[in-house]
Short mmCIF file of C-alpha atoms in Angstrom, two decimals:
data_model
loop_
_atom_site.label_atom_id
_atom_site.label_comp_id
_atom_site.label_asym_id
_atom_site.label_seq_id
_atom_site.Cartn_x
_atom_site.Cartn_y
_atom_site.Cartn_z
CA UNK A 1 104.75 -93.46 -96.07
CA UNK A 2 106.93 -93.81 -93.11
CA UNK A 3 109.31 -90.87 -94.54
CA UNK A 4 105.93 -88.50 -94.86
CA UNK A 5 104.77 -89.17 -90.91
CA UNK A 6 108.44 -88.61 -89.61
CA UNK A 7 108.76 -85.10 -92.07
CA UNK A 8 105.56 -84.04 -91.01
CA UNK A 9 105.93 -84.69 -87.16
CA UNK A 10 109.63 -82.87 -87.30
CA UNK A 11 108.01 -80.21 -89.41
CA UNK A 12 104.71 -79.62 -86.96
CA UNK A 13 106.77 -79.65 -84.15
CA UNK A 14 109.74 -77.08 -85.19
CA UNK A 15 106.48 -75.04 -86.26
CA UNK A 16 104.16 -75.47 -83.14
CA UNK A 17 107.54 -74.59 -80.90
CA UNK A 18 107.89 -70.94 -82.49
CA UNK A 19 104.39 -70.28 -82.68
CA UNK A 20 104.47 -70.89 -78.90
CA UNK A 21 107.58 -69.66 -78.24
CA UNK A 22 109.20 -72.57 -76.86
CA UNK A 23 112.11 -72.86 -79.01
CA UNK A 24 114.89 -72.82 -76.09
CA UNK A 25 113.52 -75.91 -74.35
CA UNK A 26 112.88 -77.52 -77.76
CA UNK A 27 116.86 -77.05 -78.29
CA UNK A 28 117.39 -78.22 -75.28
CA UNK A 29 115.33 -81.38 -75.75
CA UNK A 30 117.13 -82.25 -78.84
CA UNK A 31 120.09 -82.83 -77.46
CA UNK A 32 118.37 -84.92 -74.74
CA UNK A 33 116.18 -87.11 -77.06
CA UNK A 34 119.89 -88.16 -78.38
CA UNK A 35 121.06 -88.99 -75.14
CA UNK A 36 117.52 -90.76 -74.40
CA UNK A 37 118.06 -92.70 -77.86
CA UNK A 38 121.30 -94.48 -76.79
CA UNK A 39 120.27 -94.71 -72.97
CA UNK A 40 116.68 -97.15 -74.99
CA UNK A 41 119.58 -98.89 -77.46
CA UNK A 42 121.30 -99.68 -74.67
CA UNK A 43 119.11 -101.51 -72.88
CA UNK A 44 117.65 -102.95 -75.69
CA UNK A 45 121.13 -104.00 -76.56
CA UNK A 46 120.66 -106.09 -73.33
CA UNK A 47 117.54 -107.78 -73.88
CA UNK A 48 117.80 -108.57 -77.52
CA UNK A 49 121.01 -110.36 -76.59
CA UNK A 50 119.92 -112.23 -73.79
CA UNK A 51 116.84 -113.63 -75.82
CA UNK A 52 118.51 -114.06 -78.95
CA UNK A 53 120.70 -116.31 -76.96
CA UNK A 54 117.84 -118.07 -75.50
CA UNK A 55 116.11 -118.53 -78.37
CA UNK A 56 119.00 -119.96 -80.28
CA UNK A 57 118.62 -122.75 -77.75
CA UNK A 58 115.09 -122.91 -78.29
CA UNK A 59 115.99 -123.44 -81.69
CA UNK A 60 119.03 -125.93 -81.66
CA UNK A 61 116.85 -128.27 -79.28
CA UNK A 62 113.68 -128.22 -81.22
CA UNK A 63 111.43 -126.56 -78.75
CA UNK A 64 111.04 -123.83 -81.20
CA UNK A 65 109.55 -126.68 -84.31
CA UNK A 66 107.19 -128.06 -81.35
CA UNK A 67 106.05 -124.64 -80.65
CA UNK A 68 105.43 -124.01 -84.79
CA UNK A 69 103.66 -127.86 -84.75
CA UNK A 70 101.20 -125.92 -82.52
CA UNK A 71 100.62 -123.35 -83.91
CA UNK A 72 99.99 -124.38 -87.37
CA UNK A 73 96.49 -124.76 -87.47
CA UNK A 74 96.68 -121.16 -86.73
CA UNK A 75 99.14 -119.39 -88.39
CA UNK A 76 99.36 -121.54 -91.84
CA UNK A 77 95.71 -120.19 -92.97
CA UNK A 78 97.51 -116.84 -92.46
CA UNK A 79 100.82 -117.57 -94.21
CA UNK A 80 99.80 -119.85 -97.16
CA UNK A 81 103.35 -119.50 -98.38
CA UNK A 82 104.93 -120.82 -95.72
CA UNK A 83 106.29 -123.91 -94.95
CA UNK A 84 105.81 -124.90 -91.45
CA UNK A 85 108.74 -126.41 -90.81
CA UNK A 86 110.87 -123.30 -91.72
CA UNK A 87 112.88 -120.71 -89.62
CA UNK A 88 110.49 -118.56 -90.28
CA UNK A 89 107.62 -120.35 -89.26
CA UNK A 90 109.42 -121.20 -86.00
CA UNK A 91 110.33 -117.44 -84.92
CA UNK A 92 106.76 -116.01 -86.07
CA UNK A 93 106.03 -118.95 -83.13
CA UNK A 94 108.28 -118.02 -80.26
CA UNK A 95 107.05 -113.75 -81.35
CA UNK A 96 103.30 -115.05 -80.93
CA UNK A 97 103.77 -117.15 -77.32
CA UNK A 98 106.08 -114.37 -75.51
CA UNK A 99 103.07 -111.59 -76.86
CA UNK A 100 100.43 -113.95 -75.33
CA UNK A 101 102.34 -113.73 -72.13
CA UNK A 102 102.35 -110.82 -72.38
CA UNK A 103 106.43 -110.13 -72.49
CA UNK A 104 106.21 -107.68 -74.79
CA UNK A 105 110.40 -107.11 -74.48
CA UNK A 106 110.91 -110.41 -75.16
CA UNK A 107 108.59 -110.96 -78.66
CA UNK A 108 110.76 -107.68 -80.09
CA UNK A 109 114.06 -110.42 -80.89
CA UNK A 110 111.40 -112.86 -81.99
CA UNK A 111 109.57 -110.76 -83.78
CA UNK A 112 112.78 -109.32 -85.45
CA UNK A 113 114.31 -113.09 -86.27
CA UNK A 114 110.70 -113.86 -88.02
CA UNK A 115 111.67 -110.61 -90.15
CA UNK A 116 115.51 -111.31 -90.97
CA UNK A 117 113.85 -115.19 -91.77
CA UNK A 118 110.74 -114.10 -94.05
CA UNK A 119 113.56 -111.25 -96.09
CA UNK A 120 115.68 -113.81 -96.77
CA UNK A 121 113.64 -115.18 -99.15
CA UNK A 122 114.69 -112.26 -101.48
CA UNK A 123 117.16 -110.37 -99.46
CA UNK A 124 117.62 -107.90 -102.23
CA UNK A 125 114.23 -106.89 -102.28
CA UNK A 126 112.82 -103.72 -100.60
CA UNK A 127 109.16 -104.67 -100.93
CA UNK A 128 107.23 -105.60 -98.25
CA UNK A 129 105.83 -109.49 -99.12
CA UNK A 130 102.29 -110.64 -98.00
CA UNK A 131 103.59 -112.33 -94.98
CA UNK A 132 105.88 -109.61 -93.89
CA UNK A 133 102.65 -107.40 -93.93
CA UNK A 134 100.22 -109.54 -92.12
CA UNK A 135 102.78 -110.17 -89.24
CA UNK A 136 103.72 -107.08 -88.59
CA UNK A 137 100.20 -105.67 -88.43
CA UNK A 138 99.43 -108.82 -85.92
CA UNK A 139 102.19 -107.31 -83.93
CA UNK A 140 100.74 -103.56 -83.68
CA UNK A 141 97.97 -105.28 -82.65
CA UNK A 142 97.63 -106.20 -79.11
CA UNK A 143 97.62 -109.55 -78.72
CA UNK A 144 98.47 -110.06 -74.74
CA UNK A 145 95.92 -112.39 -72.80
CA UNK A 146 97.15 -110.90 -69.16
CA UNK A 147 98.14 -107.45 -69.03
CA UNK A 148 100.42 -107.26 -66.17
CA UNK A 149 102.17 -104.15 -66.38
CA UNK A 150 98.55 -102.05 -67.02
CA UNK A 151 97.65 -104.16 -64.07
CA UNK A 152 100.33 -103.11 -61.93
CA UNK A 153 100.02 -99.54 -62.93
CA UNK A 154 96.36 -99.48 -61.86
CA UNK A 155 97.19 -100.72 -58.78
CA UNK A 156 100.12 -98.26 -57.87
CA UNK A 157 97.16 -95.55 -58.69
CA UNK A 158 94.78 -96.56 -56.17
CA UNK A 159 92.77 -98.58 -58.64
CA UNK A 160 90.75 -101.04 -55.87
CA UNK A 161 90.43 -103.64 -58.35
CA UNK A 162 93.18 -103.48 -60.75
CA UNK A 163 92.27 -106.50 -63.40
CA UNK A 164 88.45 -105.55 -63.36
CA UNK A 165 88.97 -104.07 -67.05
CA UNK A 166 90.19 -107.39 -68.60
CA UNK A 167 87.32 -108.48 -70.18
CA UNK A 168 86.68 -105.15 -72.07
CA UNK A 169 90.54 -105.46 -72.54
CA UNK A 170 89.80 -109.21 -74.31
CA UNK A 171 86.86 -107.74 -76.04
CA UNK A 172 88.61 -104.88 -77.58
CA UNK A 173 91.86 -106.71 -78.87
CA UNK A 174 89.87 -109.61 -80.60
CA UNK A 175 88.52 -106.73 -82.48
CA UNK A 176 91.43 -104.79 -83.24
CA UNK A 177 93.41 -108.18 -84.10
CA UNK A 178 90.22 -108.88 -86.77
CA UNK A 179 90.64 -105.77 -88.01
CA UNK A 180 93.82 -106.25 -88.44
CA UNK A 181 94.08 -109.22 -89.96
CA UNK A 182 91.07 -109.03 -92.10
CA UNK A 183 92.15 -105.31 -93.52
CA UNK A 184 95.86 -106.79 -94.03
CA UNK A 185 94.75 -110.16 -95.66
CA UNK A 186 92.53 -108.42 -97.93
CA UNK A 187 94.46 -105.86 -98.94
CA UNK A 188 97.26 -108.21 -99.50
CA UNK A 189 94.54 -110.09 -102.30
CA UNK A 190 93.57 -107.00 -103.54
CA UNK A 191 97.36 -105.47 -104.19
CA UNK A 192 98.45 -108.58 -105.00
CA UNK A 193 96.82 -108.64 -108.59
CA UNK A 194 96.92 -105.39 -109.17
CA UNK A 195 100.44 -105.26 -108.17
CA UNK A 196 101.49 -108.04 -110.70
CA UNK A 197 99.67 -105.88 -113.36
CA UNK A 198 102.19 -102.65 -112.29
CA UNK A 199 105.32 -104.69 -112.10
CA UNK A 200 105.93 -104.55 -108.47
CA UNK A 201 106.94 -107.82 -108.32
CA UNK A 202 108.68 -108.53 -111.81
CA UNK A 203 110.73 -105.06 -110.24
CA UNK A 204 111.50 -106.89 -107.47
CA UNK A 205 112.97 -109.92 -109.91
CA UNK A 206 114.60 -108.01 -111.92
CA UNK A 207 116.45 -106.40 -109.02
CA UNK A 208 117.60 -109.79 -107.70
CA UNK A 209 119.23 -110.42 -111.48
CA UNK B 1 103.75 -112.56 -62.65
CA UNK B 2 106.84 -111.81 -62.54
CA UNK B 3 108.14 -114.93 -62.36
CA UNK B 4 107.28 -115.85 -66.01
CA UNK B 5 110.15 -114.56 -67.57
CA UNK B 6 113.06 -116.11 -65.98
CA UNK B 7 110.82 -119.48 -65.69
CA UNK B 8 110.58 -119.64 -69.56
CA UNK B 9 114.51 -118.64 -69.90
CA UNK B 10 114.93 -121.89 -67.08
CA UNK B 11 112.74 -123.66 -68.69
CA UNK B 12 113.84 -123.38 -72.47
CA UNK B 13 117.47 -123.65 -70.86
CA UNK B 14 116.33 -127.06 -69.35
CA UNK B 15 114.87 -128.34 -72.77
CA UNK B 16 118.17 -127.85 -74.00
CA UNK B 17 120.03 -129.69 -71.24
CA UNK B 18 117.65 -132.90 -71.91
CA UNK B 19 117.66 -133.26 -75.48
CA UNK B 20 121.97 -132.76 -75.22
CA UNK B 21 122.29 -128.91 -77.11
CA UNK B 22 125.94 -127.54 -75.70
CA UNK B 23 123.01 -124.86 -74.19
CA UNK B 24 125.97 -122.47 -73.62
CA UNK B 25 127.37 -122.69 -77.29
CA UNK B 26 123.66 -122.12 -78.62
CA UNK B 27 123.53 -118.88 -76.39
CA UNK B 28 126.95 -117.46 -77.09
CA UNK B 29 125.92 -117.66 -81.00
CA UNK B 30 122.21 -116.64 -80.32
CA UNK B 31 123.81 -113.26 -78.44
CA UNK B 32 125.81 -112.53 -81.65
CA UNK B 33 122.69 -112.28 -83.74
CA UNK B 34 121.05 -110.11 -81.49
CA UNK B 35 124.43 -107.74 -81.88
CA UNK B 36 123.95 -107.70 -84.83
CA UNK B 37 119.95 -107.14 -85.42
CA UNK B 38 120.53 -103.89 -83.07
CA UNK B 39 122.79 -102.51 -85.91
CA UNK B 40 120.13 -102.47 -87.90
CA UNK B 41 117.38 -100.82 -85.69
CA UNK B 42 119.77 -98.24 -83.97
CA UNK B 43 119.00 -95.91 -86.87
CA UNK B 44 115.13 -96.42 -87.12
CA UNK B 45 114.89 -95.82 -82.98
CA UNK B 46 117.62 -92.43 -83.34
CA UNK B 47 115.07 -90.99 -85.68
CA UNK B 48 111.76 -92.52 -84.06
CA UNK B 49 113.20 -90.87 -80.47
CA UNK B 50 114.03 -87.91 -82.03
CA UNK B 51 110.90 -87.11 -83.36
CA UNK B 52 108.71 -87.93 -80.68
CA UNK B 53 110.85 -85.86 -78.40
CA UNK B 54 109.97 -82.47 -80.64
CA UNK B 55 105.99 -83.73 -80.57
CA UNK B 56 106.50 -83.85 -77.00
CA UNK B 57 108.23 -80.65 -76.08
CA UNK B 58 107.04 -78.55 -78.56
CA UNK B 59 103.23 -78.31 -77.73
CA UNK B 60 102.15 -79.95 -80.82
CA UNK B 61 100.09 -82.42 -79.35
CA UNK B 62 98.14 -79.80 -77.54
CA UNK B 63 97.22 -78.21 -80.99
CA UNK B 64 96.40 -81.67 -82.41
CA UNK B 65 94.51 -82.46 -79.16
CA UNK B 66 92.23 -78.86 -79.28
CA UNK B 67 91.48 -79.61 -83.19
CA UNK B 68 90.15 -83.56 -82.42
CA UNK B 69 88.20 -82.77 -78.56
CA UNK B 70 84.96 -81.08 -80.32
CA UNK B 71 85.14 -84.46 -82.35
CA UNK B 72 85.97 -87.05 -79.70
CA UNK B 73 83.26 -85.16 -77.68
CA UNK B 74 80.59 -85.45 -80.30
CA UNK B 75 81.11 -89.07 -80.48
CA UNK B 76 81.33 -89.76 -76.77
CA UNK B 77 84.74 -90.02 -76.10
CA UNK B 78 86.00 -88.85 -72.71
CA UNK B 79 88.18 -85.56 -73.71
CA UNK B 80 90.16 -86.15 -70.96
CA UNK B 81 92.14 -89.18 -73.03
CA UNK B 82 92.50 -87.95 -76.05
CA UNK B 83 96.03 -86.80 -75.94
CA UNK B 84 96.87 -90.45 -74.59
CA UNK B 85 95.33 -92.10 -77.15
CA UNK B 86 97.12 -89.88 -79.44
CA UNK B 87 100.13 -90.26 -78.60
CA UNK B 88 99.51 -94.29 -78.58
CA UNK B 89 100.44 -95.19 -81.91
CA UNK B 90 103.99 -93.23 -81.41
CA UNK B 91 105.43 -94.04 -78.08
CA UNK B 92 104.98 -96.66 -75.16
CA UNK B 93 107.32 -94.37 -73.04
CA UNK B 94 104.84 -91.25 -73.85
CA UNK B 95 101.44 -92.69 -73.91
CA UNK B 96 102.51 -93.96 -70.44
CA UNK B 97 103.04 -91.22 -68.95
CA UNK B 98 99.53 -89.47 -70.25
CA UNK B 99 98.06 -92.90 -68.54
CA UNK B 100 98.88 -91.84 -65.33
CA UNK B 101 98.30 -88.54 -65.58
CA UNK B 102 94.55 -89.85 -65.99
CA UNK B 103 94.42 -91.60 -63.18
CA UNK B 104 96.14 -88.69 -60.84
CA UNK B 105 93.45 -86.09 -62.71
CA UNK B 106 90.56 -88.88 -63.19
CA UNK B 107 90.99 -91.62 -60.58
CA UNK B 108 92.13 -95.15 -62.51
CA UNK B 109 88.38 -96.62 -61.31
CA UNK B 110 86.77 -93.48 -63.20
CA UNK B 111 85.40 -93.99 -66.45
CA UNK B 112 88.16 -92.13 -68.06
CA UNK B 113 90.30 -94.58 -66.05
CA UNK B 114 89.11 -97.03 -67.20
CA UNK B 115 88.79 -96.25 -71.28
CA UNK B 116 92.41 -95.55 -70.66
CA UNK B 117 93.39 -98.80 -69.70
CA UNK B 118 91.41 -100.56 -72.22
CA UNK B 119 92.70 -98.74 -74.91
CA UNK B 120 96.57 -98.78 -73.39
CA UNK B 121 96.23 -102.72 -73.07
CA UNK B 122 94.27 -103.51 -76.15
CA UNK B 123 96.50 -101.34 -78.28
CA UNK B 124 100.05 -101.14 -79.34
CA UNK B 125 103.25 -98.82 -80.46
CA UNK B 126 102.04 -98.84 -84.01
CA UNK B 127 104.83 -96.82 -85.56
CA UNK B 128 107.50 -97.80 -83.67
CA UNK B 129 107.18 -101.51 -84.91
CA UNK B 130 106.35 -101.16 -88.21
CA UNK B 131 109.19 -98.78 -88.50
CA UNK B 132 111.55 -101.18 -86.29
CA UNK B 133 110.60 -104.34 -87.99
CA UNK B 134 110.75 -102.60 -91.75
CA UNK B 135 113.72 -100.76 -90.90
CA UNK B 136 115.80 -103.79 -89.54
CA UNK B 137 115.29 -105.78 -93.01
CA UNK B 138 115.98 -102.54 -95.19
CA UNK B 139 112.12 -102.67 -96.22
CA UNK B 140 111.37 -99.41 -98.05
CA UNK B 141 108.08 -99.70 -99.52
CA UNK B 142 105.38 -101.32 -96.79
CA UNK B 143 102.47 -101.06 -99.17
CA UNK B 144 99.58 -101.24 -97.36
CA UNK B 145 100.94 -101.72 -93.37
CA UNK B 146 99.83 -99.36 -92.32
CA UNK B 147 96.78 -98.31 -93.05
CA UNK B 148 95.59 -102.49 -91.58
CA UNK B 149 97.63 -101.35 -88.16
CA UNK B 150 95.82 -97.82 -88.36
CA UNK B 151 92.57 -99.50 -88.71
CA UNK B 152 93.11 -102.05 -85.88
CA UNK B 153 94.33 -98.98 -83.35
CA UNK B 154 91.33 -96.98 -84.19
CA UNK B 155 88.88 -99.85 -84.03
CA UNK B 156 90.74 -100.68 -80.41
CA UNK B 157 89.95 -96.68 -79.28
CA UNK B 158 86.03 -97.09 -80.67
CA UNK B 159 85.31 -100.68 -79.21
CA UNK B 160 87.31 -99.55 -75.65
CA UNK B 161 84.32 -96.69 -74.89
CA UNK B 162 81.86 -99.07 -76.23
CA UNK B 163 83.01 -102.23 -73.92
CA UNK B 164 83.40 -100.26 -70.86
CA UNK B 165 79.92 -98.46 -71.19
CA UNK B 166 78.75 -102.05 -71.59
CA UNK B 167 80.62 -103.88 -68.75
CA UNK B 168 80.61 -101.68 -66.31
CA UNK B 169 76.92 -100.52 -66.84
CA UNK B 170 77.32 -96.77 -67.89
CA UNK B 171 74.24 -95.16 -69.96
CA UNK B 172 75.45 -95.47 -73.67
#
């Protein structure tokens, strides 16, 4: 799906910039959206390093199992499969508390640990799995209780109250987030049998052989 | 606020200290994971940047944005958002940068403002993290992803008009 979005967005866009005639500064912008790439690895080269680092200690002093004793009543009814004790289980944690902080830098390494954790499972498999689903979509969904950049921004725009809109703000990602979740879980039901039926899974096994 | 970040890095660094991790060891190995989980997103960003660059530059969004106003304004939606909340689902950097063009063209207390910042803070890059979580576990086939994610970032966009018509008091 992902390889039909990118096509079409490179396609439109070529198409859109000789209809309009802006194919010099759409050359020209290649070459800087290369440039921009590395400049955004780079720093994120920086900050997944630093947390990755910080969350190893998190993990080597058990901060990171207290964190997943937490949240358990709340995450196992989402991840049956699970066991709470598990590496997994832990980083899906840490990803959750940084995006309720609202440090949404600092839940990317998280985030990415829960993913290396819940592949390994069946690292030869290229199949999304029900949990790798449901936690990713819980992650495109907003899940921040304090908006502090949006805040910020507001303010730097001559907003006079800057956090007035954090109620609708609540109100709007409890819905997204059930939409999410409720979409995801139930598709993941749905697929699941049917999948079994065309061999999705037994592929999956009989890749690993 | 901004105080959280280093105070949980302290913090979690602390934890450590007390319950006798060699904190610095832990880090040092921590660091080369993170090494190496940016191998495995450096592609999936090259192409994501890439291709939101030519959206940008090339005028598509305009044409996207004329064919979905007539729509948005049928169904109450202030036109004046529309090619931030398109550009949403693609890129933080991008959608950004449309929020604050509202405000300079709107005002950020307007009610264009404000559906803005709903939607920017009840939302999230959609594409960009499926694609960077997927990407960094060699994940080919996402089933159903995202069509949940789509769901949640157009149910954000809907309930954002209908909260701040409620909270603020505008006729619905």
């Amino acid at each position: 799906m992902l390889n039909y979005i990118w096509s079409g967005i490179v396609i439109l866009s070529v198409g859109c910039a000789i209809v309009f005639g802006k194919a010099e500064s759409l050359s020209a912008a290649m070459v800087d959206s290369a440039a921009e790439a590395v400049e955004l690895l780079l720093t994120l080269l920086g900050i997944l390093c630093l947390w990755s680092g910080i969350m190893r200690i998190a993990g080597d002093s058990g901060l990171t199992r207290l964190l997943s004793r937490l949240f358990a009543p709340v995450l196992h009814p989402l991840f049956p499969r699970l066991d709470r004790e598990s590496e997994a289980f832990g980083a899906i944690s840490m990803n959750i508390t940084a995006n309720l902080l609202g440090l949404g830098n600092t839940a990317t390494p998280f985030g990415l640990k829960a993913m290396e954790e819940l592949h390994r499972a069946d690292p030869s498999c290229d199949v999304a799995t029900d949990e790798m689903v449901v936690f990713v979509v819980m992650n495109t969904a907003s899940l921040q209780l304090l908006p502090t950049m949006l805040g910020s921004l507001r303010q730097s725009y001559g907003s006079r109250e800057p956090f007035e809109i954090l109620v609708p703000v609540w109100i709007s990602s409890a819905c997204a987030l059930t939409v999410a979740l409720v979409t995801a879980v139930g598709l993941n039901r749905l697929t699941g049998k049917e999948g079994r039926r065309l061999g999705w899974r037994s592929s999956c096994l009989l890749s690993r052989r | 606020m901004a105080i959280v970040m280093p105070l949980i890095a302290a913090l979690i660094v602390l934890f450590g200290l007390i319950r006798g991790v060699p904190v610095f060891d832990s880090f040092m190995l921590g660091v080369r994971d993170g090494a190496r989980t940016l191998k495995m997103i450096a592609p999936t960003i090259l192409g994501l940047v890439f291709a939101v660059t030519l959206l940008k530059t090339s005028g598509a969004v305009d044409v996207i944005c004329s064919a979905v106003k007539p729509v948005a304004d049928a169904l109450g939606f202030p036109s004046e958002i529309v090619p931030m909340a398109l550009l949403r689902p693609v890129s933080g950097s991008g959608s950004s940068a449309l929020l604050i063009q509202v405000y300079k063209d709107c005002g950020a207390d307007s009610f264009a403002g404000r559906v803005a910042s709903v939607i920017a803070g009840s939302s999230e890059t959609t594409f960009y993290a499926t694609a960077m979580y997927f990407g960094c576990v060699r994940v080919k086939r996402i089933r159903h992803t995202l069509v949940a994610a789509l769901a949640a970032d157009f149910t954000a966009m809907a309930v954002s008009v209908i909260a701040v018509r409620l909270y603020f008091g505008y006729n619905l």
